[in-house]
Amino acid sequence: MTEEPLKSNLRFWTDRPLAFKGLVVIALPLAILLSALFSLYLASSAEAEAEDDVRRAFAIQRDTYQVHALLAEAAAGVRGFVLTREERFLEPYKRAETDLPATMNRLDIAIEDEVVRGHFEYLQEVVATKRDGLSSTVALAGAPNTISEISLENALLDNRQSLDAVRMAVEEVQRTEAIVLERRQILVDNVRTGFLGLTAVSAVIGLLGSIAGVYLFSTGIVRRVSRLEENAGKLARGERLRELPEESDEIGRLAKRLTRASALLRAREEDLRASEERFRLVIERVRDYGIFTLDKDGVVTSWNLGAKRIKGWSADEILNQHFSRFYPEETRDFLPAQMLERARAEGAAEDEGWRVRKDGTRFWANVVITALRDEEGELQGFAKVTRDMSERRRSEEALRLAREEAVAANRAKTQFLSRTSHELRTPLNAILGFGQLLEISEEEFESHHREAIGQIAKAGRHLLSLINDLLDISSIEAGATDVEIEPVPVAVFLQDLYALAAPIVASAGLRFDLDIPTEDCSVLADRRRATQVVLNLIGNAAKYNTSGCSVRLGAALWDDTVAFIVEDDGPGIAPADVPRLFTAFDRLGQQDRAKIEGTGLGLALSKSLAESMDGGLTYEAANKGARFCFTVRKSAAGAGAPNNAAGEATA
């Protein structure tokens, strides 16, 4: 082939699309490989089939030998039975009767050669004759003694002759099957030899196809990609690209685009330089943040206007100085190194603490140090941003002092309430004592005097209740509440509460309902305090239920808690007042109603008592009226799976 036609053919190949080239490069060796694999598959299948024939021939010889062995053992056993009349000699005969049908069936399936099958059919006849003879002999030997010995000897002689016939038939089957086996082994050897030759031919053809594919791939793709790689390296170094021939496939178009990309990148590099310059100017002029960079060892390499304003150093004074100069003496030896190490490991490190200005004064700073890495992940240095947080620090300190003052004031208030309540009890006890003496002798007084005595006693008891509530609240706030936690049976506790509260509800003219759960369990609570909480809830329900007709007391059993529920069908509580329910001295406007007495401490005290027993007190609006839930923990014996039926019945 001359040079011109060769160049023309190469150009034709070069201009083809990469999909076509890839198809040719891949399909050529792949087609050869698939053809070789198919040939190998056919050869392998033939070899496997020939090997199966060999294994089947061996199985036939083994089974024919087993037929003869079973019949020989059976004949020997029958002979022993005839001579001794002992049943144990019949074991080989019984085994032969069991195994022979399966063995003959396997032979019938395995024998395919027509010559061997003819001998096998004769073997089937003599085996059947032998089995019949053995069966007859066993029957004769087992019959009454009227059978003559001559008959038995003739039967044994016939059995021996039929066994010889079986032996000769087996030998004939094995001889003909051996001939078939020899032919099959020769066939296996021939197939294996052909398989090896075919493998060698396939390997040579595959190698030639691979060489052809590699040549086509190299001429059409590899050399041109190498040129593109060379141009890409020049593009990365900013050098002028090598001119490539005009070609119309994907690589040629890629070369053109790479040339255009080179021009575009040079333009963008100019824009990037200008943008970096503008960013540098912006950073230098930021005043509220100190932004500067450090090298890998922590030496200052840049300095902006904000850093100068916050720290006091100018760029000339601080550049090439270690940034530990900004730290006070107590942290200078360890904290700068720790910050850099954290930034290296985590990418960034943040800290708040005291820093030092040029004039030696301290300021509270928020500092963020960020590790700067290149595209390969190599550490290039650090960026450090500092913000003066002194004003926020002063605000936080003022807030902390105010909080401490509030806590101290609350503690003083608690102490004042406690001391005042104790001081008021002494004269109040005297007033109540003299009032009780007057009540004893009230028959001696006029009716208006008796009414005055009753008012004195009523006011004294009300004041005593207020003082007791104040003492309880002050004790809870001071952490001195006496709480004795013990197991309290739920059913018994509800019955006791019902007995105590029934007069209160009855005096309000309301019906009092009691729901006791069917499940028997106990709660962990202070019995006296828990009674005080529930009685207060029942008293409130009776006191404020001015439009309903009933109050209900019940309990709901949950996973590990029990809720004692007090519910009424009165007017309920306005949604706007619910957030103030448990606020001390807040009666939610009821103080304007002269008929309803109260101090506004009941719910606040009840909630505190419930929490002191590791429980809680909550309110929820019922369909009509109000519902309060006092929750406490079950005792260890009472904790378990929820009782849904009881919970739904009492909720």
XYZ file of C-alpha atoms in Angstrom:
651
model
C 0.000 0.000 0.000
C 1.388 3.377 -1.002
C 1.834 6.254 1.449
C -1.097 8.367 0.208
C -3.791 5.661 0.513
C -2.360 4.776 3.964
C -2.689 8.403 5.141
C -6.182 8.541 3.706
C -7.234 5.411 5.571
C -5.693 6.699 8.810
C -7.499 10.030 8.397
C -10.746 8.179 7.768
C -10.202 6.206 10.989
C -9.208 9.334 12.912
C -12.294 11.279 11.872
C -14.709 8.558 12.992
C -16.650 9.278 16.227
C -15.261 7.859 19.443
C -18.393 5.752 19.884
C -17.668 4.008 16.575
C -13.983 3.573 17.451
C -14.844 2.261 20.896
C -17.341 -0.140 19.368
C -14.739 -1.470 16.947
C -11.968 -1.667 19.539
C -14.190 -3.424 22.047
C -16.348 -5.499 19.696
C -13.445 -7.064 17.738
C -11.695 -8.823 20.659
C -15.034 -9.324 22.392
C -16.456 -11.193 19.396
C -13.329 -13.339 19.241
C -13.539 -13.938 22.983
C -17.213 -14.882 22.844
C -16.573 -17.278 19.949
C -13.737 -18.886 21.854
C -15.834 -19.123 25.005
C -18.697 -20.716 23.077
C -16.319 -23.267 21.574
C -14.861 -23.963 24.987
C -18.376 -24.343 26.359
C -19.242 -26.919 23.702
C -16.009 -28.815 24.341
C -16.525 -28.655 28.080
C -20.109 -29.903 27.728
C -18.922 -32.811 25.567
C -16.220 -33.685 28.068
C -18.699 -33.488 30.967
C -21.129 -35.725 29.068
C -18.397 -38.255 28.359
C -17.307 -38.218 32.003
C -20.934 -38.753 33.078
C -21.039 -41.818 30.794
C -17.866 -43.171 32.443
C -19.291 -42.617 35.932
C -22.534 -44.325 34.875
C -20.561 -47.344 33.581
C -18.742 -47.630 36.902
C -22.086 -47.408 38.726
C -23.528 -50.195 36.522
C -20.595 -52.491 37.314
C -20.919 -51.733 41.013
C -24.680 -52.407 41.067
C -24.381 -55.700 39.081
C -21.750 -56.871 41.532
C -24.103 -55.915 44.393
C -26.919 -57.976 42.810
C -24.734 -61.078 42.783
C -23.452 -60.417 46.310
C -26.978 -59.938 47.721
C -28.243 -63.162 46.094
C -25.180 -65.144 47.216
C -25.600 -63.969 50.823
C -29.324 -64.686 50.654
C -28.667 -68.244 49.338
C -26.175 -68.904 52.117
C -28.656 -67.654 54.702
C -31.477 -69.842 53.295
C -29.167 -72.853 53.341
C -28.376 -72.187 57.016
C -32.074 -71.820 57.777
C -32.835 -75.161 56.070
C -30.162 -76.926 58.089
C -30.905 -75.319 61.487
C -34.457 -73.884 61.238
C -33.125 -70.781 63.035
C -34.657 -67.469 61.935
C -31.407 -65.508 62.324
C -30.028 -67.143 59.154
C -32.796 -65.451 57.143
C -31.446 -61.903 57.775
C -29.373 -61.859 54.470
C -32.424 -63.197 52.618
C -34.679 -60.437 54.006
C -32.062 -57.787 53.251
C -31.782 -59.077 49.675
C -35.561 -58.964 49.271
C -35.486 -55.305 50.429
C -32.434 -54.040 48.469
C -32.673 -56.012 45.202
C -35.690 -54.142 43.712
C -34.046 -50.738 44.199
C -30.718 -51.971 42.782
C -32.358 -53.550 39.723
C -34.364 -50.348 39.177
C -31.146 -48.267 39.207
C -29.611 -50.639 36.645
C -32.704 -50.425 34.463
C -32.426 -46.611 34.435
C -28.626 -46.440 33.990
C -28.143 -49.009 31.153
C -28.498 -47.290 27.788
C -26.340 -49.455 25.483
C -28.503 -51.870 23.487
C -26.086 -54.831 23.799
C -25.721 -54.377 27.550
C -29.504 -54.012 27.921
C -30.016 -57.378 26.218
C -27.789 -59.073 28.804
C -29.497 -57.080 31.551
C -32.911 -58.370 30.517
C -31.597 -61.932 30.788
C -30.165 -61.005 34.204
C -33.608 -59.820 35.286
C -35.076 -63.231 34.356
C -32.484 -65.305 36.239
C -32.660 -62.965 39.273
C -36.446 -63.406 39.359
C -35.957 -67.204 39.074
C -33.391 -67.165 41.870
C -35.673 -65.098 44.146
C -38.577 -67.437 43.481
C -36.412 -70.456 44.281
C -35.208 -68.936 47.525
C -38.770 -68.028 48.477
C -39.944 -71.611 47.765
C -37.080 -73.093 49.765
C -37.876 -70.874 52.745
C -41.523 -71.881 52.502
C -40.637 -75.622 52.350
C -38.259 -75.338 55.275
C -40.844 -73.509 57.349
C -43.644 -76.040 56.608
C -44.535 -78.922 58.973
C -42.149 -81.935 59.152
C -44.077 -83.778 56.424
C -41.671 -82.343 53.836
C -38.986 -84.848 52.994
C -35.317 -84.101 53.147
C -35.028 -85.078 49.486
C -37.327 -82.209 48.478
C -35.244 -79.751 50.450
C -32.022 -81.077 48.889
C -33.519 -80.714 45.409
C -34.640 -77.160 46.219
C -31.142 -76.279 47.454
C -29.617 -77.818 44.313
C -31.943 -75.768 42.088
C -31.028 -72.630 44.009
C -27.346 -73.308 43.495
C -27.848 -73.740 39.759
C -29.945 -70.550 39.520
C -27.229 -68.685 41.462
C -24.650 -69.904 38.946
C -26.911 -68.592 36.190
C -27.103 -65.234 37.967
C -23.339 -65.142 38.335
C -22.810 -65.815 34.626
C -25.412 -63.197 33.674
C -23.729 -60.639 35.924
C -20.330 -61.481 34.419
C -21.762 -61.032 30.928
C -23.286 -57.642 31.836
C -20.031 -56.505 33.417
C -17.977 -57.741 30.448
C -20.104 -55.906 27.872
C -20.302 -52.799 30.076
C -16.475 -52.877 30.426
C -16.223 -52.741 26.649
C -18.600 -49.752 26.619
C -16.591 -48.151 29.459
C -13.351 -48.530 27.499
C -14.914 -46.837 24.464
C -16.203 -44.011 26.655
C -12.825 -43.478 28.313
C -11.228 -43.233 24.877
C -13.907 -40.674 23.963
C -13.166 -38.649 27.111
C -9.446 -38.631 26.297
C -10.163 -37.507 22.740
C -12.509 -34.750 23.913
C -9.950 -33.542 26.485
C -7.232 -33.475 23.835
C -9.504 -31.526 21.484
C -10.413 -29.203 24.355
C -6.749 -28.378 24.968
C -6.163 -27.749 21.290
C -9.222 -25.531 21.054
C -8.054 -23.605 24.121
C -4.682 -22.957 22.488
C -6.305 -21.839 19.223
C -8.716 -19.561 21.135
C -5.823 -18.023 23.070
C -3.895 -17.299 19.833
C -6.974 -15.793 18.164
C -7.788 -13.721 21.264
C -4.207 -12.462 21.424
C -4.275 -11.441 17.769
C -7.643 -9.713 18.275
C -6.318 -7.858 21.337
C -3.238 -6.729 19.398
C -5.467 -5.475 16.592
C -7.708 -3.662 19.119
C -4.704 -2.098 20.885
C -3.299 -0.912 17.555
C -6.598 0.664 16.537
C -6.994 2.213 19.993
C -3.459 3.579 19.942
C -3.693 5.093 16.462
C -7.141 6.570 16.988
C -7.105 7.676 20.646
C -4.025 7.141 22.817
C -1.452 9.234 20.904
C -3.888 12.070 20.424
C -4.920 11.966 24.105
C -1.219 12.181 25.014
C -0.987 15.377 22.980
C -4.071 16.712 24.744
C -2.469 15.848 28.103
C 0.637 17.756 27.082
C -1.507 20.789 26.220
C -3.379 20.467 29.522
C -0.056 20.596 31.389
C 0.923 23.701 29.475
C -2.460 25.213 30.270
C -1.894 24.566 33.973
C 1.523 26.251 33.754
C 0.108 29.167 31.788
C 2.198 28.351 28.670
C 1.153 28.591 25.030
C -0.610 25.467 23.752
C 0.743 23.221 20.986
C -1.123 23.456 17.689
C -3.008 20.258 16.864
C -4.327 19.192 13.447
C -7.921 19.948 12.560
C -9.882 16.752 13.221
C -13.646 16.287 13.401
C -14.111 13.624 16.088
C -14.670 14.276 19.811
C -10.928 14.511 20.589
C -10.455 17.049 17.822
C -13.364 19.117 19.099
C -11.958 18.817 22.624
C -8.615 20.159 21.408
C -10.369 23.200 19.925
C -12.308 23.814 23.120
C -9.135 23.462 25.166
C -7.568 26.209 23.096
C -10.570 28.466 23.664
C -10.542 27.561 27.379
C -6.891 28.635 27.564
C -7.774 32.098 26.349
C -10.770 32.274 28.686
C -8.706 31.192 31.708
C -6.102 33.848 31.047
C -8.871 36.447 31.007
C -10.342 35.069 34.226
C -6.948 35.073 35.912
C -6.723 38.765 35.267
C -10.211 39.243 36.726
C -9.263 37.119 39.753
C -6.178 39.167 40.431
C -8.269 42.318 40.309
C -10.897 40.716 42.614
C -8.250 39.598 45.101
C -6.848 43.081 45.156
C -10.281 44.527 45.873
C -10.877 41.918 48.623
C -7.529 42.782 50.185
C -8.466 46.436 50.231
C -11.827 45.615 51.846
C -10.217 43.465 54.545
C -7.663 46.137 55.308
C -10.404 48.720 55.842
C -12.723 46.648 58.137
C -12.768 48.446 61.516
C -14.963 46.310 63.814
C -13.058 43.056 63.303
C -9.355 42.423 63.569
C -8.583 40.251 60.538
C -5.032 39.105 59.892
C -3.112 36.008 58.804
C -0.433 33.864 60.421
C 2.102 31.527 58.950
C 2.302 27.879 60.016
C 4.280 28.814 63.137
C 1.922 31.584 64.275
C 3.915 34.590 62.981
C 1.777 37.542 61.800
C 1.949 37.963 58.023
C -0.848 40.510 57.381
C -2.659 43.186 59.421
C -5.853 45.131 58.760
C -7.240 48.413 60.028
C -9.649 46.690 62.471
C -6.771 44.819 64.110
C -4.888 48.086 64.524
C -7.949 49.777 66.076
C -8.667 46.910 68.505
C -5.116 45.990 69.526
C -3.225 49.251 69.013
C -0.276 47.995 66.963
C 0.352 49.262 63.466
C 1.280 46.869 60.662
C 4.962 47.844 60.762
C 5.125 47.145 64.508
C 3.482 43.716 64.508
C 4.338 42.038 61.188
C 6.792 39.136 61.603
C 5.976 38.999 65.340
C 4.443 35.924 67.008
C 0.748 36.317 67.813
C 1.297 35.183 71.434
C 2.062 38.864 72.176
C -1.734 39.431 72.260
C -2.225 37.040 75.222
C -1.802 37.906 78.940
C 1.068 36.373 80.847
C -1.027 33.704 82.593
C -2.076 32.091 79.254
C 0.736 33.156 76.920
C 2.843 30.023 77.421
C 0.195 27.434 76.459
C -3.006 28.885 74.962
C -1.596 30.166 71.606
C -0.052 26.757 70.873
C -3.290 25.002 71.858
C -5.351 27.224 69.553
C -3.082 26.503 66.571
C -3.125 22.770 67.291
C -6.939 22.710 67.469
C -7.171 24.633 64.197
C -4.799 22.149 62.521
C -6.808 19.146 63.752
C -10.378 20.458 63.419
C -10.067 23.118 60.732
C -11.008 25.971 63.085
C -10.682 26.910 66.758
C -12.776 29.441 68.710
C -12.076 30.950 72.119
C -13.196 33.787 74.337
C -10.908 35.283 76.914
C -8.703 38.173 77.960
C -6.309 39.692 75.430
C -3.742 42.489 75.747
C -3.487 45.735 73.782
C -0.286 47.533 72.909
C -0.675 49.859 75.922
C -1.014 46.873 78.292
C -4.745 47.202 78.960
C -6.903 44.092 78.734
C -10.058 43.513 76.740
C -12.455 40.552 76.425
C -12.172 39.105 72.924
C -13.870 36.504 70.770
C -11.200 34.839 68.605
C -11.613 32.439 65.671
C -8.543 30.855 64.069
C -9.093 29.028 60.758
C -6.567 26.742 59.066
C -5.749 27.723 55.454
C -4.947 24.771 53.187
C -4.202 24.456 49.483
C -5.966 22.138 47.025
C -3.798 19.190 48.121
C -4.704 19.756 51.776
C -1.299 21.084 52.759
C -1.385 23.658 55.567
C -0.362 27.107 54.332
C -1.087 29.154 57.435
C -3.963 30.508 59.506
C -6.566 33.271 59.316
C -7.380 34.951 62.642
C -10.480 37.056 63.331
C -10.682 38.997 66.624
C -13.712 40.882 67.935
C -13.769 43.129 71.002
C -16.519 41.737 73.292
C -15.763 43.885 76.348
C -19.155 45.635 76.274
C -21.022 42.329 76.134
C -18.847 41.025 78.955
C -19.785 43.987 81.123
C -23.482 43.431 80.333
C -23.246 39.763 81.272
C -21.454 40.621 84.513
C -24.153 43.161 85.377
C -26.834 40.566 84.608
C -25.100 37.998 86.826
C -24.923 40.477 89.719
C -28.594 41.335 89.241
C -29.489 37.646 89.279
C -27.533 37.097 92.477
C -29.238 40.100 94.068
C -32.646 38.705 93.052
C -31.798 35.317 94.575
C -30.649 37.029 97.778
C -33.832 39.121 97.884
C -35.990 36.025 97.405
C -34.082 34.264 100.180
C -34.593 37.279 102.470
C -38.292 37.282 101.588
C -38.568 33.593 102.489
C -36.803 34.153 105.792
C -39.029 37.154 106.496
C -42.209 35.151 105.803
C -41.011 32.311 107.977
C -40.072 34.562 110.923
C -43.206 36.677 110.576
C -45.433 33.599 110.470
C -43.802 32.242 113.626
C -44.174 35.604 115.365
C -47.845 35.858 114.388
C -48.661 32.420 115.706
C -48.092 33.346 119.369
C -50.717 36.129 119.642
C -53.005 34.230 117.243
C -52.968 31.165 119.470
C -53.995 33.400 122.377
C -56.814 34.910 120.311
C -58.070 31.456 119.240
C -57.743 30.167 122.793
C -59.788 32.974 124.296
C -62.233 32.675 121.381
C -62.751 29.007 122.146
C -63.325 29.865 125.830
C -65.942 32.387 124.780
C -67.561 29.809 122.478
C -67.821 27.410 125.426
C -69.751 30.023 127.391
C -71.541 31.579 124.407
C -74.979 30.672 125.856
C -74.423 33.315 128.517
C -74.164 36.067 125.879
C -76.713 37.881 123.847
C -77.274 36.764 120.230
C -75.340 39.656 118.732
C -72.463 38.880 121.116
C -72.531 35.213 120.041
C -72.379 36.314 116.412
C -69.330 38.467 117.195
C -67.658 35.541 118.992
C -68.269 33.360 115.915
C -66.746 35.984 113.642
C -63.683 36.212 115.933
C -63.178 32.417 115.845
C -63.777 32.274 112.076
C -61.317 35.107 111.390
C -58.758 33.488 113.707
C -58.984 30.112 111.966
C -58.728 31.791 108.568
C -55.655 33.696 109.696
C -54.157 30.481 111.135
C -54.713 28.709 107.782
C -52.999 31.610 105.984
C -50.046 31.475 108.388
C -49.742 27.679 107.965
C -49.745 28.066 104.155
C -47.081 30.771 104.392
C -44.974 28.540 106.628
C -45.334 25.609 104.199
C -44.343 27.750 101.188
C -41.379 29.295 103.004
C -40.254 25.817 104.123
C -40.463 24.464 100.571
C -38.554 27.439 99.133
C -35.919 27.051 101.863
C -35.586 23.325 101.044
C -36.636 22.271 104.526
C -39.872 20.417 103.729
C -40.425 17.319 105.841
C -41.396 14.601 103.366
C -41.675 10.961 104.441
C -42.050 8.829 101.320
C -43.762 5.487 101.853
C -45.970 3.076 99.855
C -49.597 4.235 99.989
C -52.352 1.894 98.651
C -54.377 3.736 96.025
C -57.797 2.262 96.857
C -57.457 2.844 100.619
C -56.117 6.355 100.042
C -59.091 7.250 97.813
C -61.592 5.892 100.328
C -59.981 7.889 103.165
C -60.019 11.045 101.040
C -63.674 10.485 100.168
C -64.571 10.179 103.859
C -62.631 13.348 104.744
C -63.957 15.463 101.873
C -67.575 14.324 101.821
C -68.693 16.950 104.392
C -66.919 19.716 102.418
C -68.689 18.786 99.192
C -72.011 18.229 100.937
C -71.855 21.681 102.568
C -71.615 23.142 99.060
C -74.772 21.275 98.029
C -72.972 19.114 95.426
C -72.956 15.390 94.639
C -69.636 13.632 95.419
C -68.661 10.719 93.071
C -65.820 8.270 93.722
C -64.140 6.047 91.074
C -61.726 3.439 92.450
C -59.484 1.553 89.916
C -59.976 -2.204 89.704
C -56.224 -2.835 89.754
C -54.660 -2.961 93.217
C -51.444 -0.893 93.414
C -49.564 1.546 95.638
C -47.813 4.879 95.135
C -44.688 6.373 96.701
C -45.796 9.521 98.548
C -45.983 11.325 101.871
C -49.477 10.345 102.977
C -50.114 13.533 104.958
C -48.829 15.842 102.215
C -50.672 13.932 99.474
C -53.887 14.158 101.497
C -53.310 17.903 101.883
C -52.904 18.318 98.100
C -56.033 16.340 97.128
C -58.210 17.895 99.877
C -57.197 21.343 98.664
C -58.211 20.406 95.095
C -61.560 19.011 96.303
C -62.152 22.116 98.440
C -61.498 24.377 95.448
C -63.827 22.288 93.267
C -66.605 22.535 95.862
C -65.942 26.228 96.512
C -65.869 27.450 92.897
C -68.449 25.083 91.348
C -71.316 27.572 91.460
C -73.154 26.400 88.344
C -72.704 22.616 88.382
C -73.965 19.778 90.512
C -71.097 17.330 91.153
C -67.461 16.779 92.071
C -65.648 13.571 91.068
C -62.607 11.937 92.677
C -60.788 9.135 90.851
C -57.427 7.785 89.701
C -55.793 6.797 86.388
C -53.079 4.118 86.311
C -50.269 4.689 83.793
C -46.952 2.926 83.093
C -45.027 4.006 86.180
C -47.228 6.737 87.651
C -50.703 7.197 89.109
C -52.779 10.336 88.548
C -55.299 11.317 91.244
C -58.018 13.252 89.398
C -60.374 15.865 90.851
C -62.991 17.015 88.355
C -66.060 19.240 88.568
C -68.790 20.320 86.150
C -68.696 24.007 87.071
C -67.821 27.062 84.965
C -64.152 26.067 84.649
C -61.229 28.478 84.264
C -60.875 31.080 81.549
C -58.035 30.197 79.096
C -56.424 33.591 79.752
C -56.172 32.782 83.473
C -54.624 29.316 83.124
C -50.962 30.527 83.050
C -51.561 32.232 86.456
C -53.180 29.212 88.130
C -50.224 28.224 90.298
C -49.045 31.765 91.168
C -49.047 32.528 94.900
C -51.602 35.132 96.152
C -53.239 35.297 92.690
C -56.941 34.417 93.048
C -57.764 35.084 89.379
C -60.270 37.825 90.238
C -62.161 35.791 92.877
C -61.076 38.236 95.581
C -63.833 40.561 94.352
C -66.458 37.957 95.297
C -67.170 38.331 99.021
C -68.834 34.926 99.383
C -65.733 32.972 98.300
C -62.946 32.989 100.851
C -59.330 32.245 100.051
C -55.728 33.401 100.223
C -54.515 32.519 96.739
C -51.902 30.139 98.198
C -53.698 26.786 97.863
C -52.738 25.778 94.308
C -49.216 27.212 94.579
C -48.672 25.272 97.817
C -50.207 22.091 96.359
C -47.963 22.218 93.293
C -44.870 22.710 95.502
C -45.909 19.796 97.729
C -46.506 17.561 94.682
C -43.054 18.390 93.288
C -41.443 17.727 96.687
C -42.771 14.142 96.376
C -41.199 13.804 92.881
C -44.655 14.238 91.359
C -46.594 16.959 89.580
C -49.826 18.920 89.495
C -51.448 19.890 86.200
C -54.695 21.424 84.982
C -56.696 20.656 81.878
C -60.064 21.870 80.695
C -62.770 19.196 80.827
C -65.769 19.014 78.539
C -67.562 20.995 81.218
C -65.764 22.345 84.238
C -62.155 21.869 85.373
C -59.913 18.836 85.896
C -56.764 18.706 88.064
C -54.321 15.758 87.965
C -51.967 15.085 90.882
C -49.379 12.546 89.650
C -47.016 10.455 91.799
C -44.790 7.478 91.088
C -45.933 3.883 91.555
C -44.147 1.809 94.147
C -41.868 -0.985 92.920
C -44.580 -3.578 93.521
C -47.143 -1.469 91.664
C -45.120 -0.451 88.584
C -45.845 -2.354 85.423
C -47.870 -2.335 82.227
C -50.570 0.312 81.938
C -54.112 -0.560 82.892
C -55.933 0.978 79.966
C -59.355 -0.072 81.129
C -58.917 1.536 84.530
C -57.284 4.614 83.047
C -60.108 5.164 80.577
C -62.779 4.532 83.187
C -61.361 7.134 85.585
C -59.936 9.718 83.193
